[in-house]
């Protein structure tokens, strides 16, 4: 018997659906079917008249119906494999056919086979291809019988089972050849090696089925109860075939799932590779990528057509069709009843039993049945997928198809959702969420190739210097609005083609390609003018200013290893130079980098300098007026750097104060000063030491505890320790500074306001501070001799301090006339170069010995008086 394979036309819809076929292929297929029918009838007639056997009525009445039932059962248990537009059906018809071959005449077997086959065709409404199937069935019976008769008549020594087996092996070759012919007529393609493998497998399956049939024949005819063993053998074969077919389908389904997921991921990767970091949107997806995915799904489901409604990142819906094109006039409609989907499950609509509106939608599509499933992502619908008309299957779509489509849609939706998520993550990774501009990472990505290339590139940094004030006064929301407004002004001024980034806060960066130094300066001036225009903020008008620094990748100290980060750092150095200078737009110069590099080195080396003795304390004496008694010193830090030499405190102290090292600096100076006071007390001298405090010290709630512990350790009265603080340092955060000052004052430590007259200089503020001294800024004292206004300021401060019960100290005294004027005003203490410059510990002791005399004070203490 034969490995039963039928080639069925792909278009098998039922009326009243109108199907649009290729007329040429239709004619070719009809001619091919007629040729198969004529060949089958001719061969059957030849066998019938060439080998006329006597028909036993008992065989016709008993064997005929039994064989028909066997053929029907074999058809019911058949296993279908779809290859493109042809269904290859593994049938067990070889078993009843080989039994009939060795037991009953040709006419009985042919009649039973035709009755069973035509009955199935009529029951399943497959009459359109009846001629092709009748021809195939005639050939599948007639050819094995002709070979069997030839072997039995011409070679009598050949056993019956051998002749039957050889006759049956001819059937799969004929069936396979006709099936390949049908595929070729229908436009399918199958390479010669694949066709050869298919024919070989058909022979193997046929041989196995024939073997089972012959073994069953032998068991039934020779062994008692052999029919029972034959039945068990046949049942085992059916179970084995079905298990194998299930495994094959699962394998193909898994391969399809993997292919679809990989194709979507590959498509998303291609989109990511083509995406420009500079733009805020992804490029349009290539329809060819999705077309290949839809074609793969259609092949797996062996469907007439698959339609994918894909919702893109925008509101557009793209429709991709694989298979037979949609009829003209069938347009996507939001109100289409087939696409009115809720949930995630697969819907099955059939023309014969669907609602009226669904029937109309099916007629528009030109299909008999449809599977439709929505594609839903984690947070939004992604589209829908339709599968039209199962090809080459008599039963239409089954439960396995529904399960596969549901799994396919889930994988497809997940892959699409992941691709879009990756796209969003990529965008967020390279763009600022507030302004939509590039962030630092995105700017580095965009500017990397131009900077490393041969083009002249200018990296420009733009800083708004009012952002913190706006955020503190009105809240961060209004600060963000200012940043957004500034970004729009920059984008309008530079154009969309210029890479523009928001680095942080109110700092921006731009990349200018093929711009000279002069052009960059001109662009910077233009940007500054645009950013300096007033900003309307919460019914207010904020006057903003901008600082701009720029640097070129062809500057004189550039090298081959220069990168975007280096240029950004240099542009920031230029901004810092603009902040400290008078020009708000500055180009980078190598000298700027040296200055900031030196400042960085000083900060990083300061702690080591404290530990290695590079930092020391110098003392500048203070004398009482008019008695000229030495009442104390101001402890001033000095740093002799092994590379830079003696450093000016104005160079390194501000840098140290900007870091956490200022606490270590204050503690070091205080420890040195208290140690010196202790040594003076041991010698009977009562002199105080003054230490400058930083804003960070005043913000440290634990600082009074450190002071108390140091006073106790050195056994120094708190009155001999003075802390000098600036008005601006206190008033920058009075809520945190005032509690610290009150604790220090309660301990008995003397507090002095340094540089009085240059800060807030408000009586209200002065009354709030728990201070004991005010120090007149040296700029007023130095100008007393030539400027009457400075003398008036000094006099007012002296009178103000005395009225509040404060000691008044004048610093910057460098001339005798200034000292005499201070005496006449009633100033209490003087300090300056007239008395002494700041001296090291050894030189200060020498100064005391040379410039002062010892005497007994009113309280029987030793006092030092300055001599002329």
Short mmCIF file of N, CA, C and O in Angstrom, two decimals, residues 479-572:
data_model
loop_
_atom_site.label_atom_id
_atom_site.label_comp_id
_atom_site.label_asym_id
_atom_site.label_seq_id
_atom_site.Cartn_x
_atom_site.Cartn_y
_atom_site.Cartn_z
N UNK A 479 12.54 76.92 39.18
CA UNK A 479 13.89 76.79 38.66
C UNK A 479 13.93 75.93 37.41
O UNK A 479 14.63 76.24 36.44
N UNK A 480 13.14 74.84 37.41
CA UNK A 480 13.07 73.99 36.22
C UNK A 480 12.48 74.74 35.05
O UNK A 480 12.88 74.53 33.89
N UNK A 481 11.52 75.60 35.30
CA UNK A 481 10.93 76.38 34.21
C UNK A 481 11.96 77.32 33.60
O UNK A 481 11.97 77.53 32.37
N UNK A 482 12.80 77.88 34.42
CA UNK A 482 13.84 78.74 33.89
C UNK A 482 14.83 77.94 33.05
O UNK A 482 15.28 78.38 31.98
N UNK A 483 15.18 76.74 33.52
CA UNK A 483 16.09 75.89 32.75
C UNK A 483 15.45 75.54 31.41
O UNK A 483 16.11 75.58 30.36
N UNK A 484 14.17 75.22 31.42
CA UNK A 484 13.48 74.87 30.18
C UNK A 484 13.44 76.07 29.23
O UNK A 484 13.67 75.92 28.02
N UNK A 485 13.16 77.25 29.77
CA UNK A 485 13.14 78.44 28.92
C UNK A 485 14.53 78.73 28.35
O UNK A 485 14.66 79.08 27.17
N UNK A 486 15.56 78.59 29.17
CA UNK A 486 16.92 78.82 28.68
C UNK A 486 17.30 77.81 27.61
O UNK A 486 17.95 78.14 26.61
N UNK A 487 16.88 76.54 27.78
CA UNK A 487 17.20 75.53 26.76
C UNK A 487 16.52 75.86 25.44
O UNK A 487 17.11 75.64 24.36
N UNK A 488 15.31 76.37 25.48
CA UNK A 488 14.63 76.74 24.23
C UNK A 488 15.33 77.91 23.56
O UNK A 488 15.45 77.94 22.32
N UNK A 489 15.79 78.87 24.34
CA UNK A 489 16.51 79.99 23.75
C UNK A 489 17.81 79.51 23.10
O UNK A 489 18.16 79.96 22.01
N UNK A 490 18.50 78.60 23.75
CA UNK A 490 19.73 78.08 23.18
C UNK A 490 19.46 77.30 21.91
O UNK A 490 20.17 77.43 20.91
N UNK A 491 18.42 76.47 21.92
CA UNK A 491 18.09 75.70 20.73
C UNK A 491 17.69 76.61 19.57
O UNK A 491 18.09 76.39 18.42
N UNK A 492 16.91 77.63 19.86
CA UNK A 492 16.52 78.56 18.79
C UNK A 492 17.73 79.30 18.22
O UNK A 492 17.80 79.57 17.01
N UNK A 493 18.67 79.64 19.09
CA UNK A 493 19.84 80.39 18.64
C UNK A 493 20.83 79.52 17.86
O UNK A 493 21.44 79.97 16.90
N UNK A 494 20.97 78.26 18.27
CA UNK A 494 21.97 77.39 17.65
C UNK A 494 21.41 76.58 16.48
O UNK A 494 22.16 76.17 15.60
N UNK A 495 20.11 76.33 16.46
CA UNK A 495 19.53 75.50 15.42
C UNK A 495 19.47 74.04 15.83
O UNK A 495 20.16 73.60 16.77
N UNK A 496 18.66 73.27 15.12
CA UNK A 496 18.44 71.87 15.49
C UNK A 496 19.63 70.97 15.16
O UNK A 496 19.74 69.87 15.69
N UNK A 497 20.50 71.43 14.25
CA UNK A 497 21.60 70.56 13.82
C UNK A 497 22.78 70.59 14.78
O UNK A 497 23.68 69.75 14.67
N UNK A 498 22.82 71.51 15.70
CA UNK A 498 23.94 71.63 16.63
C UNK A 498 23.67 70.77 17.86
O UNK A 498 22.64 70.93 18.52
N UNK A 499 24.54 69.81 18.20
CA UNK A 499 24.36 69.02 19.42
C UNK A 499 24.38 69.94 20.65
O UNK A 499 25.34 70.68 20.87
N UNK A 500 23.31 69.86 21.44
CA UNK A 500 23.16 70.70 22.63
C UNK A 500 22.78 69.80 23.79
O UNK A 500 21.91 68.94 23.66
N UNK A 501 23.43 69.99 24.92
CA UNK A 501 23.21 69.12 26.08
C UNK A 501 23.03 69.96 27.33
O UNK A 501 23.58 71.05 27.45
N UNK A 502 22.22 69.41 28.22
CA UNK A 502 22.15 69.95 29.58
C UNK A 502 22.97 69.04 30.48
O UNK A 502 22.66 67.86 30.64
N UNK A 503 24.02 69.61 31.05
CA UNK A 503 24.93 68.80 31.86
C UNK A 503 24.38 68.57 33.26
O UNK A 503 24.27 67.45 33.72
N UNK A 504 24.04 69.64 33.94
CA UNK A 504 23.44 69.57 35.26
C UNK A 504 22.97 70.97 35.62
O UNK A 504 23.53 71.97 35.16
N UNK A 505 21.92 71.04 36.46
CA UNK A 505 21.43 72.35 36.90
C UNK A 505 21.21 73.29 35.75
O UNK A 505 20.45 73.03 34.82
N UNK A 506 21.85 74.43 35.81
CA UNK A 506 21.75 75.42 34.75
C UNK A 506 22.96 75.43 33.85
O UNK A 506 23.28 76.47 33.27
N UNK A 507 23.63 74.30 33.69
CA UNK A 507 24.82 74.20 32.86
C UNK A 507 24.49 73.45 31.57
O UNK A 507 23.88 72.38 31.60
N UNK A 508 24.93 74.03 30.45
CA UNK A 508 24.68 73.46 29.13
C UNK A 508 26.01 73.34 28.39
O UNK A 508 27.00 74.00 28.74
N UNK A 509 26.00 72.49 27.37
CA UNK A 509 27.18 72.33 26.51
C UNK A 509 26.71 72.21 25.07
O UNK A 509 25.66 71.63 24.79
N UNK A 510 27.49 72.76 24.15
CA UNK A 510 27.18 72.71 22.72
C UNK A 510 28.44 72.36 21.96
O UNK A 510 29.56 72.69 22.38
N UNK A 511 28.24 71.66 20.84
CA UNK A 511 29.36 71.29 19.96
C UNK A 511 29.22 72.06 18.66
O UNK A 511 28.24 71.92 17.94
N UNK A 512 30.22 72.88 18.37
CA UNK A 512 30.25 73.66 17.14
C UNK A 512 31.32 73.07 16.22
O UNK A 512 32.48 72.99 16.60
N UNK A 513 30.91 72.67 15.04
CA UNK A 513 31.82 72.03 14.08
C UNK A 513 32.22 73.06 13.02
O UNK A 513 31.38 73.84 12.54
N UNK A 514 33.51 73.02 12.67
CA UNK A 514 34.05 73.93 11.65
C UNK A 514 33.83 75.40 12.03
O UNK A 514 33.31 76.20 11.24
N UNK A 515 34.18 75.74 13.24
CA UNK A 515 34.09 77.12 13.71
C UNK A 515 35.47 77.56 14.18
O UNK A 515 36.18 76.82 14.86
N UNK A 516 35.81 78.80 13.83
CA UNK A 516 37.08 79.37 14.27
C UNK A 516 36.91 79.96 15.66
O UNK A 516 35.81 80.05 16.21
N UNK A 517 38.05 80.37 16.23
CA UNK A 517 38.03 80.99 17.55
C UNK A 517 37.19 82.26 17.53
O UNK A 517 36.40 82.52 18.46
N UNK A 518 37.33 83.05 16.49
CA UNK A 518 36.55 84.30 16.40
C UNK A 518 35.06 84.01 16.26
O UNK A 518 34.23 84.70 16.86
N UNK A 519 34.71 83.01 15.48
CA UNK A 519 33.29 82.66 15.33
C UNK A 519 32.72 82.14 16.65
O UNK A 519 31.57 82.44 16.98
N UNK A 520 33.51 81.35 17.37
CA UNK A 520 33.04 80.86 18.67
C UNK A 520 32.81 82.01 19.64
O UNK A 520 31.83 82.01 20.39
N UNK A 521 33.70 82.99 19.64
CA UNK A 521 33.52 84.16 20.49
C UNK A 521 32.24 84.91 20.11
O UNK A 521 31.46 85.33 20.98
N UNK A 522 32.00 85.04 18.83
CA UNK A 522 30.79 85.75 18.36
C UNK A 522 29.53 84.98 18.76
O UNK A 522 28.54 85.58 19.22
N UNK A 523 29.56 83.67 18.60
CA UNK A 523 28.40 82.86 18.99
C UNK A 523 28.18 82.94 20.49
O UNK A 523 27.05 83.03 20.98
N UNK A 524 29.27 82.92 21.26
CA UNK A 524 29.13 83.04 22.72
C UNK A 524 28.51 84.36 23.12
O UNK A 524 27.66 84.40 24.03
N UNK A 525 28.91 85.44 22.48
CA UNK A 525 28.31 86.74 22.79
C UNK A 525 26.82 86.73 22.45
O UNK A 525 25.99 87.28 23.19
N UNK A 526 26.47 86.12 21.34
CA UNK A 526 25.06 86.04 20.94
C UNK A 526 24.26 85.22 21.95
O UNK A 526 23.14 85.62 22.34
N UNK A 527 24.80 84.11 22.37
CA UNK A 527 24.09 83.28 23.34
C UNK A 527 23.94 84.01 24.68
O UNK A 527 22.88 83.93 25.32
N UNK A 528 24.99 84.69 25.12
CA UNK A 528 24.90 85.42 26.37
C UNK A 528 23.82 86.50 26.31
O UNK A 528 23.05 86.68 27.26
N UNK A 529 23.75 87.20 25.18
CA UNK A 529 22.73 88.24 25.03
C UNK A 529 21.33 87.63 25.08
O UNK A 529 20.42 88.19 25.71
N UNK A 530 21.15 86.47 24.44
CA UNK A 530 19.83 85.84 24.45
C UNK A 530 19.45 85.31 25.82
O UNK A 530 18.29 85.42 26.25
N UNK A 531 20.42 84.74 26.54
CA UNK A 531 20.12 84.20 27.87
C UNK A 531 19.96 85.28 28.91
O UNK A 531 19.36 85.05 29.98
N UNK A 532 20.51 86.48 28.68
CA UNK A 532 20.43 87.56 29.66
C UNK A 532 19.12 88.33 29.59
O UNK A 532 18.88 89.20 30.43
N UNK A 533 18.28 88.01 28.63
CA UNK A 533 16.97 88.67 28.55
C UNK A 533 16.12 88.23 29.74
O UNK A 533 16.24 87.10 30.23
N UNK A 534 15.26 89.11 30.26
CA UNK A 534 14.48 88.77 31.46
C UNK A 534 13.61 87.52 31.27
O UNK A 534 13.12 87.26 30.18
N UNK A 535 13.44 86.79 32.36
CA UNK A 535 12.60 85.60 32.37
C UNK A 535 11.36 85.90 33.21
O UNK A 535 11.48 86.29 34.39
N UNK A 536 10.17 85.73 32.68
CA UNK A 536 8.96 85.89 33.50
C UNK A 536 8.78 84.68 34.40
O UNK A 536 8.61 83.55 33.93
N UNK A 537 8.84 84.89 35.69
CA UNK A 537 8.73 83.80 36.65
C UNK A 537 7.74 84.19 37.73
O UNK A 537 7.99 85.11 38.52
N UNK A 538 6.58 83.49 37.75
CA UNK A 538 5.59 83.67 38.81
C UNK A 538 5.27 85.15 39.03
O UNK A 538 5.39 85.68 40.13
N UNK A 539 4.85 85.83 37.96
CA UNK A 539 4.48 87.24 37.98
C UNK A 539 5.67 88.14 38.31
O UNK A 539 5.48 89.31 38.63
N UNK A 540 6.85 87.57 38.27
CA UNK A 540 8.06 88.35 38.50
C UNK A 540 8.90 88.32 37.23
O UNK A 540 8.68 87.51 36.33
N UNK A 541 9.84 89.20 37.17
CA UNK A 541 10.78 89.23 36.06
C UNK A 541 12.18 89.04 36.63
O UNK A 541 12.65 89.87 37.41
N UNK A 542 12.80 87.92 36.27
CA UNK A 542 14.11 87.58 36.80
C UNK A 542 15.16 87.97 35.76
O UNK A 542 15.09 87.57 34.60
N UNK A 543 16.11 88.75 36.21
CA UNK A 543 17.23 89.13 35.36
C UNK A 543 18.32 88.07 35.53
O UNK A 543 18.86 87.90 36.62
N UNK A 544 18.60 87.38 34.46
CA UNK A 544 19.59 86.31 34.51
C UNK A 544 20.86 86.75 33.80
O UNK A 544 20.85 87.64 32.96
N UNK A 545 21.93 86.11 34.15
CA UNK A 545 23.19 86.33 33.46
C UNK A 545 23.82 84.99 33.16
O UNK A 545 23.48 83.98 33.79
N UNK A 546 24.68 84.96 32.19
CA UNK A 546 25.29 83.70 31.77
C UNK A 546 26.79 83.88 31.65
O UNK A 546 27.29 84.94 31.30
N UNK A 547 27.50 82.82 31.97
CA UNK A 547 28.95 82.76 31.80
C UNK A 547 29.24 81.67 30.78
O UNK A 547 28.70 80.56 30.86
N UNK A 548 30.09 81.98 29.82
CA UNK A 548 30.34 81.07 28.72
C UNK A 548 31.84 80.87 28.56
O UNK A 548 32.60 81.83 28.53
N UNK A 549 32.21 79.60 28.46
CA UNK A 549 33.60 79.24 28.18
C UNK A 549 33.65 78.26 27.02
O UNK A 549 32.75 77.43 26.87
N UNK A 550 34.66 78.36 26.21
CA UNK A 550 34.75 77.47 25.06
C UNK A 550 36.21 77.09 24.83
O UNK A 550 37.14 77.78 25.25
N UNK A 551 36.38 75.95 24.13
CA UNK A 551 37.70 75.44 23.84
C UNK A 551 37.63 74.68 22.52
O UNK A 551 36.61 74.06 22.20
N UNK A 552 38.71 74.71 21.77
CA UNK A 552 38.78 74.02 20.49
C UNK A 552 39.64 72.78 20.61
O UNK A 552 40.56 72.72 21.44
N UNK A 553 39.33 71.77 19.80
CA UNK A 553 40.15 70.56 19.81
C UNK A 553 41.47 70.76 19.07
O UNK A 553 42.29 69.85 18.99
N UNK A 554 41.68 71.97 18.55
CA UNK A 554 42.96 72.28 17.89
C UNK A 554 43.72 73.36 18.65
O UNK A 554 44.54 74.06 18.07
N UNK A 555 43.44 73.50 19.96
CA UNK A 555 44.17 74.49 20.75
C UNK A 555 45.63 74.08 20.84
O UNK A 555 46.01 72.95 20.59
N UNK A 556 46.46 75.00 21.25
CA UNK A 556 47.91 74.82 21.14
C UNK A 556 48.45 73.72 22.00
O UNK A 556 49.53 73.18 21.73
N UNK A 557 47.73 73.32 23.04
CA UNK A 557 48.24 72.24 23.88
C UNK A 557 47.47 70.96 23.66
O UNK A 557 47.57 70.03 24.46
N UNK A 558 46.67 70.88 22.57
CA UNK A 558 45.94 69.66 22.29
C UNK A 558 46.89 68.59 21.78
O UNK A 558 47.93 68.87 21.20
N UNK A 559 46.51 67.34 21.96
CA UNK A 559 47.30 66.23 21.47
C UNK A 559 46.37 65.20 20.85
O UNK A 559 45.17 65.39 20.75
N UNK A 560 46.95 64.08 20.43
CA UNK A 560 46.16 63.07 19.74
C UNK A 560 45.19 62.36 20.67
O UNK A 560 44.26 61.70 20.19
N UNK A 561 45.39 62.43 21.95
CA UNK A 561 44.54 61.71 22.90
C UNK A 561 43.41 62.56 23.45
O UNK A 561 42.76 62.16 24.39
N UNK A 562 43.20 63.74 22.91
CA UNK A 562 42.17 64.61 23.44
C UNK A 562 40.80 63.98 23.21
O UNK A 562 40.55 63.33 22.20
N UNK A 563 39.90 64.12 24.17
CA UNK A 563 38.56 63.56 24.05
C UNK A 563 37.54 64.58 24.52
O UNK A 563 37.87 65.71 24.90
N UNK A 564 36.27 64.18 24.49
CA UNK A 564 35.19 65.09 24.83
C UNK A 564 35.26 65.51 26.28
O UNK A 564 35.04 66.68 26.61
N UNK A 565 35.57 64.59 27.18
CA UNK A 565 35.63 64.92 28.60
C UNK A 565 36.72 65.96 28.87
O UNK A 565 36.54 66.85 29.70
N UNK A 566 37.83 65.82 28.18
CA UNK A 566 38.90 66.80 28.36
C UNK A 566 38.46 68.18 27.90
O UNK A 566 38.71 69.19 28.57
N UNK A 567 37.78 68.22 26.77
CA UNK A 567 37.30 69.52 26.27
C UNK A 567 36.25 70.11 27.19
O UNK A 567 36.22 71.33 27.42
N UNK A 568 35.37 69.29 27.73
CA UNK A 568 34.37 69.79 28.67
C UNK A 568 35.04 70.34 29.93
O UNK A 568 34.63 71.38 30.46
N UNK A 569 36.07 69.65 30.39
CA UNK A 569 36.78 70.12 31.58
C UNK A 569 37.47 71.45 31.30
O UNK A 569 37.44 72.37 32.12
N UNK A 570 38.05 71.58 30.12
CA UNK A 570 38.71 72.84 29.78
C UNK A 570 37.70 73.96 29.58
O UNK A 570 37.96 75.11 29.95
N UNK A 571 36.56 73.64 28.98
CA UNK A 571 35.52 74.65 28.84
C UNK A 571 35.02 75.10 30.20
O UNK A 571 34.71 76.28 30.42
N UNK A 572 34.96 74.17 31.17
CA UNK A 572 34.56 74.54 32.53
C UNK A 572 35.61 75.44 33.17
O UNK A 572 35.27 76.38 33.91
#
